[in-house]
Amino acid sequence: MSGTPGFRTLHLLAWETTQACSLACPHCRASACPTRPTGELTTEEGKKLLREAARVGPGIVILSGGEPLLREDLEELAAAAVANGQTPVVSTNDGAMLSLERIASLKAAGVKRFSFSIHGPTADFHDPFVGRIGAFSQACGAFKRLHEAGVEFQINTTVMHANCEKLAEMHVFAVHSRAVAWHLFFIVPMGRAAGDATGSMLDDQAVERVLEWVAGIADASPIPIKVTCAPQYARIRAKLGFRQAGYGRGCMAGDGFAFVSSRGDVKPCGYFDRTVGNVREQAFDELYREAPLFTDLRNLDRLEGRCGGCPYKRLCGGCRARALAMEGNHMAGDPTCTFDHP
């Protein structure tokens, strides 16, 4: 691995185990559907993927979806990850599916943490957003069951116009729910959010204000707060005099992070709408090490526009997925960054 210029160990692998989901969020990256489609990676194909990923890892494996709890073999896949030296976590959305029995079986298989997408601090906001009445209370019930079982969970929140004024309440909710972390995601216009027809995505000035607020509360927060898809957070923390946290630079796409779709397509991240190959045709570790798009993303000297000349580019890197989605060029400047430099 050390012989590959610019190559970083795989820290996080996100595998979209299924495209099916029981909820219907309007910003869904996966454009999830109600039932499992044909062509998803089988159990054995999934195990092969995990073995190949371990060659460049071992790292954390995020078993995501859609709704991964819809896969009956999730325990088997988690156990396979553990056998490879990987740490499996489950990114779920439907608290009704996470019974005490399912928690116990996944815990026994080696799952160390669950994440839940909660986009508002009350049912009045969250339930209409995800398209199912009762989803908020069902998630809260799952939080209680996980806490009683001694299994960690984190809360993920997508930041948008409709909830950006409720983030302080969301922080309180995450702490009081006994989550071990709160992760904030910023919209990349792809999947159901392509073109941002709903007007959910914040403009650059609003993103800056939210990130400055996060930086101001993060270090004193009872639980860690992480920002995803807004790598300029690293620049803001530096500007405000706060120490940096986390792994590598702000954008890890293709450089410490990779995504595999339910059908085996490999991408730099789940929001990056370009494929470098398929694990049914080429080993994942080969694609991660050698795919031209991945090696391109690791070369920060190739960044263009405002990111190319930015003094913070090795700390931040800009969101490459958003540059692709909005500028048509994955090496272009990040459209949601306000920083101007000489």
Coordinates of C-alpha atoms in Angstrom, one line a residue:
M1 CA 0.0 0.0 0.0
S2 CA 2.8 2.3 0.8
G3 CA 4.0 2.1 -2.8
T4 CA 1.0 3.9 -4.1
P5 CA 1.5 7.7 -4.2
G6 CA -1.0 9.5 -2.2
F7 CA -2.7 6.4 -1.1
R8 CA -4.5 6.4 2.3
T9 CA -5.7 3.4 4.2
L10 CA -9.5 2.9 3.9
H11 CA -10.9 4.3 7.0
L12 CA -14.6 4.1 6.2
L13 CA -16.5 1.9 3.7
A14 CA -20.2 2.6 3.2
W15 CA -22.0 -0.3 1.6
E16 CA -25.6 0.3 0.4
T17 CA -26.7 -3.2 1.3
T18 CA -30.2 -2.5 -0.3
Q19 CA -31.9 0.2 -2.1
A20 CA -35.2 -0.7 -0.4
C21 CA -36.6 1.5 2.4
S22 CA -39.7 1.7 4.5
L23 CA -39.6 5.5 4.6
A24 CA -39.7 8.1 1.8
C25 CA -37.5 11.1 2.5
P26 CA -37.6 13.7 -0.2
H27 CA -33.8 14.3 -0.2
C28 CA -32.9 10.6 -0.4
R29 CA -29.5 10.0 -1.9
A30 CA -30.4 6.5 -2.9
S31 CA -33.8 7.3 -4.4
A32 CA -34.9 4.4 -2.3
C33 CA -37.9 2.2 -3.3
P34 CA -40.4 0.2 -1.2
T35 CA -39.2 -3.3 -2.1
R36 CA -35.9 -4.9 -2.7
P37 CA -35.0 -4.7 -6.4
T38 CA -33.3 -7.5 -8.3
G39 CA -29.5 -7.4 -8.8
E40 CA -28.4 -6.6 -5.3
L41 CA -25.1 -8.1 -4.1
T42 CA -25.7 -11.6 -2.6
T43 CA -24.5 -12.7 0.8
E44 CA -21.4 -14.4 -0.7
E45 CA -20.7 -11.4 -3.0
G46 CA -21.0 -9.1 0.1
K47 CA -18.6 -11.3 2.0
K48 CA -16.1 -11.1 -0.9
L49 CA -16.4 -7.3 -1.0
L50 CA -15.7 -7.2 2.8
R51 CA -12.6 -9.4 2.4
E52 CA -11.3 -7.2 -0.4
A53 CA -12.0 -4.0 1.5
A54 CA -10.0 -5.4 4.5
R55 CA -6.9 -5.6 2.3
V56 CA -6.9 -1.8 2.2
G57 CA -8.5 -1.2 5.7
P58 CA -9.5 -2.8 7.9
G59 CA -11.5 0.3 9.1
I60 CA -15.2 0.8 9.8
V61 CA -17.9 -0.8 7.6
I62 CA -21.2 1.1 7.4
L63 CA -23.9 -1.3 6.5
S64 CA -26.4 1.2 5.1
G65 CA -29.3 1.4 2.6
G66 CA -32.1 2.2 2.0
E67 CA -33.0 0.3 5.1
P68 CA -30.4 -2.4 5.8
L69 CA -32.7 -4.1 8.4
L70 CA -34.6 -5.4 5.4
R71 CA -31.7 -7.8 4.7
E72 CA -32.2 -11.1 6.5
D73 CA -28.4 -11.8 6.2
L74 CA -27.3 -8.6 7.9
E75 CA -26.1 -10.5 11.0
E76 CA -24.0 -12.8 8.7
L77 CA -22.5 -9.9 6.9
A78 CA -21.6 -8.1 10.2
A79 CA -20.0 -11.3 11.5
A80 CA -18.0 -11.6 8.3
A81 CA -16.7 -8.0 8.8
V82 CA -15.6 -8.8 12.3
A83 CA -13.8 -11.9 11.1
N84 CA -11.8 -9.6 8.8
G85 CA -10.9 -7.3 11.6
Q86 CA -13.4 -4.6 10.5
T87 CA -15.8 -2.8 12.7
P88 CA -19.4 -3.1 11.5
V89 CA -22.0 -0.4 12.2
V90 CA -25.6 -0.2 10.9
S91 CA -27.1 3.0 9.4
T92 CA -30.9 2.5 9.9
N93 CA -34.0 4.7 9.7
D94 CA -36.9 2.6 10.8
G95 CA -37.1 2.2 14.6
A96 CA -40.1 -0.1 14.3
M97 CA -37.9 -2.7 12.7
L98 CA -35.3 -2.6 15.5
S99 CA -36.9 -5.0 18.0
L100 CA -35.1 -6.3 21.1
E101 CA -34.5 -9.6 19.3
R102 CA -33.0 -7.9 16.3
I103 CA -30.8 -5.7 18.5
A104 CA -29.6 -8.8 20.4
S105 CA -28.8 -10.7 17.2
L106 CA -26.9 -7.8 15.6
K107 CA -25.0 -7.1 18.8
A108 CA -24.0 -10.8 19.0
A109 CA -22.8 -10.6 15.4
G110 CA -20.5 -7.7 16.3
V111 CA -22.4 -4.5 15.4
K112 CA -20.9 -1.8 17.6
R113 CA -23.1 1.2 16.7
F114 CA -26.4 2.2 15.0
S115 CA -27.2 5.5 13.4
F116 CA -30.6 7.0 12.9
S117 CA -31.6 9.8 10.5
I118 CA -33.7 12.3 12.5
H119 CA -34.3 15.6 10.9
G120 CA -36.3 17.5 13.5
P121 CA -36.7 17.5 17.3
T122 CA -40.5 16.6 17.2
A123 CA -42.8 14.2 15.5
D124 CA -44.7 17.2 13.9
F125 CA -41.6 17.9 11.8
H126 CA -40.0 14.5 11.3
D127 CA -43.0 12.3 10.5
P128 CA -44.3 14.3 7.5
F129 CA -40.7 14.6 6.2
V130 CA -40.0 10.9 6.1
G131 CA -43.5 10.1 4.9
R132 CA -44.8 8.0 7.8
I133 CA -46.8 9.0 10.8
G134 CA -45.3 7.4 14.0
A135 CA -41.7 7.2 12.7
F136 CA -40.4 9.7 15.3
S137 CA -41.9 7.8 18.3
Q138 CA -40.8 4.5 16.8
A139 CA -37.2 5.8 16.6
C140 CA -37.4 7.0 20.2
G141 CA -38.6 3.6 21.2
A142 CA -35.6 2.1 19.4
F143 CA -33.2 4.5 21.2
K144 CA -34.6 3.2 24.6
R145 CA -34.1 -0.4 23.6
L146 CA -30.6 0.2 22.3
H147 CA -29.7 2.0 25.6
E148 CA -31.1 -0.9 27.7
A149 CA -29.1 -3.4 25.5
G150 CA -25.9 -1.4 26.0
V151 CA -25.5 -0.7 22.3
E152 CA -24.4 2.8 21.1
F153 CA -26.4 4.9 18.6
Q154 CA -25.8 8.2 17.0
I155 CA -28.3 10.6 15.4
N156 CA -27.8 12.0 11.9
T157 CA -29.5 15.2 10.8
T158 CA -29.7 16.6 7.2
V159 CA -29.4 20.4 7.4
M160 CA -31.9 22.3 5.2
H161 CA -34.0 25.4 5.1
A162 CA -36.8 23.8 7.0
N163 CA -34.8 22.8 10.0
C164 CA -31.8 25.1 10.2
E165 CA -33.5 27.2 12.9
K166 CA -34.2 24.0 14.9
L167 CA -30.7 22.7 15.1
A168 CA -30.2 23.9 18.7
E169 CA -33.3 22.0 19.7
M170 CA -32.0 19.0 17.7
H171 CA -28.7 19.1 19.7
V172 CA -30.7 19.1 23.0
F173 CA -32.8 16.2 21.7
A174 CA -29.7 14.2 20.7
V175 CA -28.1 14.7 24.1
H176 CA -31.3 13.9 26.0
S177 CA -31.9 10.8 23.8
R178 CA -28.5 9.5 25.1
A179 CA -27.0 9.4 21.6
V180 CA -23.2 9.0 21.6
A181 CA -22.8 11.5 18.7
W182 CA -24.7 13.9 16.5
H183 CA -23.7 14.1 12.8
L184 CA -24.8 16.9 10.5
F185 CA -25.1 16.3 6.8
F186 CA -25.3 19.0 4.2
I187 CA -27.3 18.4 1.0
V188 CA -25.5 17.4 -2.2
P189 CA -28.1 17.8 -5.1
M190 CA -28.3 14.2 -6.4
G191 CA -30.7 11.3 -6.0
R192 CA -34.1 12.7 -5.1
A193 CA -32.4 16.0 -4.3
A194 CA -31.1 16.4 -7.8
G195 CA -31.7 20.0 -8.9
D196 CA -32.9 20.7 -5.4
A197 CA -36.5 21.1 -6.6
T198 CA -37.8 21.4 -3.1
G199 CA -35.4 24.3 -2.3
S200 CA -34.1 22.5 0.7
M201 CA -30.4 23.2 0.1
L202 CA -28.8 26.2 2.0
D203 CA -26.9 28.8 0.1
D204 CA -23.2 29.4 0.8
Q205 CA -23.8 32.2 3.3
A206 CA -26.4 30.1 5.3
V207 CA -24.0 27.1 5.3
E208 CA -21.3 29.4 6.7
R209 CA -23.6 30.6 9.5
V210 CA -24.6 27.1 10.5
L211 CA -20.9 25.9 10.5
E212 CA -19.9 28.9 12.6
W213 CA -22.6 28.0 15.1
V214 CA -21.5 24.3 15.2
A215 CA -17.9 25.3 15.8
G216 CA -19.0 27.6 18.6
I217 CA -20.8 24.8 20.5
A218 CA -18.9 21.6 19.4
D219 CA -16.1 21.6 21.9
A220 CA -18.4 22.1 24.9
S221 CA -21.0 19.7 23.7
P222 CA -21.6 16.6 25.9
I223 CA -21.5 14.5 22.8
P224 CA -19.2 14.8 19.7
I225 CA -20.6 16.7 16.7
K226 CA -19.4 15.8 13.3
V227 CA -20.0 17.6 10.0
T228 CA -20.3 15.7 6.7
C229 CA -20.4 17.1 3.2
A230 CA -19.3 20.6 4.3
P231 CA -15.5 20.2 4.5
Q232 CA -15.0 24.0 4.9
Y233 CA -15.9 23.3 8.5
A234 CA -12.2 22.6 9.0
R235 CA -11.4 26.0 7.6
I236 CA -13.9 27.7 9.9
R237 CA -12.6 25.9 12.9
A238 CA -9.1 27.1 12.0
K239 CA -10.3 30.6 11.5
L240 CA -12.0 30.7 14.9
G241 CA -8.9 29.2 16.6
F242 CA -10.3 25.8 17.4
R243 CA -8.3 22.6 17.1
Q244 CA -9.1 20.2 14.3
A245 CA -10.8 16.9 14.9
G246 CA -11.4 13.8 12.8
Y247 CA -9.5 11.9 10.1
G248 CA -7.6 13.5 7.3
R249 CA -8.9 16.5 5.4
G250 CA -12.5 17.6 5.3
C251 CA -13.5 15.7 2.2
M252 CA -12.4 12.1 2.3
A253 CA -14.1 11.0 -1.0
G254 CA -11.8 8.3 -2.6
D255 CA -9.1 9.1 0.0
G256 CA -9.9 7.1 3.2
F257 CA -13.6 6.7 2.3
A258 CA -15.4 4.8 -0.4
F259 CA -18.9 3.8 -1.3
V260 CA -20.4 0.6 -2.8
S261 CA -23.9 0.5 -4.2
S262 CA -26.4 -2.3 -3.7
R263 CA -25.4 -3.6 -7.1
G264 CA -21.7 -3.4 -6.5
D265 CA -20.8 -0.1 -8.2
V266 CA -17.8 1.6 -6.5
K267 CA -17.8 5.4 -6.0
P268 CA -15.7 7.9 -4.1
C269 CA -18.7 8.6 -1.8
G270 CA -22.4 8.0 -1.8
Y271 CA -23.2 11.5 -3.1
F272 CA -20.6 11.3 -6.0
D273 CA -22.6 10.4 -9.1
R274 CA -19.8 8.7 -11.0
T275 CA -18.7 5.1 -10.9
V276 CA -15.2 3.8 -11.1
G277 CA -16.0 0.1 -11.6
N278 CA -18.0 -2.8 -10.2
V279 CA -16.9 -5.3 -7.6
R280 CA -18.5 -8.1 -9.7
E281 CA -15.9 -7.3 -12.4
Q282 CA -12.8 -6.1 -10.4
A283 CA -11.7 -6.5 -6.9
F284 CA -12.6 -3.6 -4.6
D285 CA -9.1 -3.1 -3.3
E286 CA -7.7 -2.8 -6.8
L287 CA -10.3 -0.2 -7.6
Y288 CA -9.7 1.7 -4.4
R289 CA -5.9 1.8 -5.0
E290 CA -5.8 2.3 -8.7
A291 CA -9.0 3.8 -10.2
P292 CA -8.0 7.0 -12.1
L293 CA -10.8 9.0 -10.5
F294 CA -9.6 8.0 -7.0
T295 CA -6.0 8.9 -7.7
D296 CA -7.2 12.2 -9.3
L297 CA -9.1 13.1 -6.1
R298 CA -6.0 12.4 -4.0
N299 CA -4.0 14.9 -5.9
L300 CA -5.0 18.3 -4.4
D301 CA -2.7 20.1 -6.8
R302 CA -5.3 19.4 -9.5
L303 CA -8.0 21.3 -7.7
E304 CA -9.5 24.2 -9.8
G305 CA -11.3 27.5 -9.1
R306 CA -11.5 28.9 -5.6
C307 CA -10.4 25.5 -4.2
G308 CA -7.3 25.3 -6.4
G309 CA -5.6 28.4 -4.9
C310 CA -7.1 28.2 -1.4
P311 CA -4.5 28.1 1.4
Y312 CA -6.8 25.7 3.3
K313 CA -7.1 23.2 0.5
R314 CA -5.1 20.5 2.3
L315 CA -7.2 20.9 5.4
C316 CA -10.5 21.1 3.6
G317 CA -10.4 20.0 -0.1
G318 CA -13.9 21.2 -0.8
C319 CA -16.8 18.9 -1.4
R320 CA -15.9 17.0 -4.6
A321 CA -19.4 15.5 -5.0
R322 CA -21.1 18.9 -4.8
A323 CA -18.6 20.3 -7.3
L324 CA -19.5 17.5 -9.7
A325 CA -23.3 17.8 -9.1
M326 CA -23.4 21.6 -9.5
E327 CA -20.5 22.5 -11.7
G328 CA -20.1 19.3 -13.7
N329 CA -16.5 19.0 -12.7
H330 CA -15.3 17.1 -9.7
M331 CA -12.2 19.2 -9.4
A332 CA -14.0 22.6 -9.5
G333 CA -14.4 24.9 -6.6
D334 CA -17.0 24.0 -4.0
P335 CA -20.1 26.1 -4.7
T336 CA -21.1 26.3 -1.1
C337 CA -17.9 27.8 0.2
T338 CA -17.8 31.6 0.9
F339 CA -14.0 31.9 1.3
D340 CA -12.3 34.3 -1.0
H341 CA -8.5 34.5 -1.1
P342 CA -6.0 36.7 -2.9

